[in-house]
């Protein structure tokens, strides 16, 4: 399978500039600096690259929204605040092949006219802060950063800014608040960052993987990049796979592979661990709807489901899910959906910034009710109450954290209501054993 | 609490990474430094000191320090075990790891051992889901945790302090 980002990631010494360059590194930058900045944006548009952080918004289009008033600085900010449960792909990329991000940052900064760009990285990735700063230093010593880069007349500096533990700072306006030295409270939009972002200046915020993907796009051209993949899912995508599988880890896929192949082939997840059966999966990070095995492997129409934006969302939230951040969480037959949903509800309650009451209060309610059901103290009416609360959070908050908290709860009830009811009806037994597979898995999934 | 000359150089480097007059942006990284120098937690004195360095009102620092989970606002042990308890780690047995640490060190979540050596925290997703269960210890991650690994980690912390 074609690899554009991680092809050299496991090569010895690739963390350092010398080896990175020996493997073709910084050639895209040299090429880019000979192009007009707007032509780079055009290449990114043609490539069909979509934001890899979770929303999947077309990157070239986002870049073209950037306001360019005279005498006002513009900023590129890289979102490396990876904190969506199930997601650890950006960490892998930055840890093993940091120069790919740095090269992508310089090219993107040149395209957008940012002379001062920032990488906002979650504070817990403390050792990666050091890796990135070292890579930046190396790039500077080799003339790839600083004044008049490679004689192009373009000046650029990159700074690494560590966060301090707040999921909400992955939301782009909260990230900008945090970068300005404030609490991570998302801003009301509009104005969008493209007009008023960092320090009120026009700003583009892109995910690590998105920025890294600019390097192969420039190398091979947007049109060639767009030939990889299928439909509007162009290029490659990093998937971080975890849970009850034989081979957890970060995989680069070209989005034409089926979900079934991704889970069961030895090249990727290697099947369900310990000979167990697949029960459910959250395919795109904890916020996206959980799917039972039958709907995960096939769409409601009975067609094969593929690992791409369109196929994963086929059927909408009724029978589909989302590509999201590519955080692929697999649950086997021994896992309890109620308990898993409870840990997620706890997560969102903890991470709510507290600005909007539907999210601040609603996430707390959902956590408490789920805890009651999980510990055998739930009532039948709690399940409907839970549904009611999530429906009143969704769409009623400043930022998408409210939706992100509501969706997992809604999907768990939608697809696993029997399991919630079983907990309520069997308070003692549910403390001793899990509900198991029951009616969820398709015959296909029962082949372990 | 006062920064050494070396730390002050670092503070000045951090401030210089933002445009002139935007030194408030340095709050987060400077608070990390202050916490490191101040024995792993931020006292009011430490926060006031950061405020004075960045020419801010103390409240601007307090409101930030209380928002982010990496800042400890109470004294902590020399080693902090921050065990992830979110979904993907739960699937792989983080409950058992937390229970084992509690039993072994005879402390609850958020507590510190009497000798001031260990603090246990249960934290949210740290981006190591494929290597679960795991915990953060200072600047590093300890992954694929088992009871035996916990024993070894505790043992090696203790032996370094004998």
Coordinates of C-alpha atoms in Angstrom, one line a residue, chain B residues 12-90:
Chain B
X12 CA 13.5 35.3 28.3
X13 CA 13.8 32.9 25.3
X14 CA 10.2 31.9 25.8
X15 CA 9.0 35.6 26.0
X16 CA 11.0 36.3 22.8
X17 CA 9.1 33.6 20.9
X18 CA 6.0 35.9 20.9
X19 CA 5.7 39.4 19.4
X20 CA 6.6 42.4 21.5
X21 CA 3.9 43.1 24.2
X22 CA 2.5 39.6 23.9
X23 CA 4.4 38.1 26.8
X24 CA 1.2 36.9 28.4
X25 CA 1.4 34.1 25.9
X26 CA 4.4 32.7 27.8
X27 CA 2.2 32.0 30.9
X28 CA 1.7 28.3 30.2
X29 CA 5.4 27.4 29.5
X30 CA 6.6 29.6 32.4
X31 CA 4.2 28.0 34.8
X32 CA 5.6 24.6 33.7
X33 CA 9.1 25.9 34.7
X34 CA 7.8 27.4 38.0
X35 CA 6.1 24.1 38.9
X36 CA 9.4 22.2 38.2
X37 CA 11.4 24.6 40.3
X38 CA 8.8 24.6 43.1
X39 CA 8.8 20.9 43.8
X40 CA 6.1 19.8 41.4
X41 CA 3.3 22.2 42.4
X42 CA 2.3 25.9 42.1
X43 CA 2.0 27.8 45.4
X44 CA 0.3 31.2 45.4
X45 CA 3.8 32.6 45.8
X46 CA 5.0 30.8 42.7
X47 CA 2.1 32.1 40.7
X48 CA 2.6 35.6 41.9
X49 CA 6.3 35.4 40.9
X50 CA 5.3 34.3 37.4
X51 CA 2.8 37.2 37.3
X52 CA 5.6 39.7 38.2
X53 CA 8.0 38.2 35.6
X54 CA 5.4 38.6 32.8
X55 CA 4.0 41.9 34.1
X56 CA 0.6 40.6 34.6
X57 CA -2.0 40.8 37.4
X58 CA -1.8 37.8 39.7
X59 CA -5.5 36.9 38.8
X60 CA -4.5 36.4 35.2
X61 CA -2.1 33.7 36.3
X62 CA -4.5 32.1 38.8
X63 CA -7.3 31.8 36.3
X64 CA -5.0 30.0 33.9
X65 CA -3.3 27.8 36.5
X66 CA -6.7 26.6 37.8
X67 CA -8.0 25.7 34.3
X68 CA -5.3 23.3 33.1
X69 CA -5.0 19.9 34.6
X70 CA -1.2 19.6 34.5
X71 CA -0.8 22.2 37.1
X72 CA -0.8 20.9 40.7
X73 CA -2.2 23.5 43.1
X74 CA -1.3 21.4 46.2
X75 CA 1.9 19.8 47.3
X76 CA 2.7 16.5 45.6
X77 CA 5.1 13.6 46.0
X78 CA 8.5 13.4 44.4
X79 CA 7.1 10.9 41.8
X80 CA 3.6 11.4 40.4
X81 CA 1.8 8.4 38.9
X82 CA -0.8 9.8 36.5
X83 CA -2.7 6.8 35.3
X84 CA -5.0 7.2 32.3
X85 CA -8.5 5.9 32.9
X86 CA -10.3 6.8 29.7
X87 CA -12.1 4.2 27.5
X88 CA -9.2 2.7 25.5
X89 CA -7.1 2.3 28.7
X90 CA -10.1 1.0 30.7

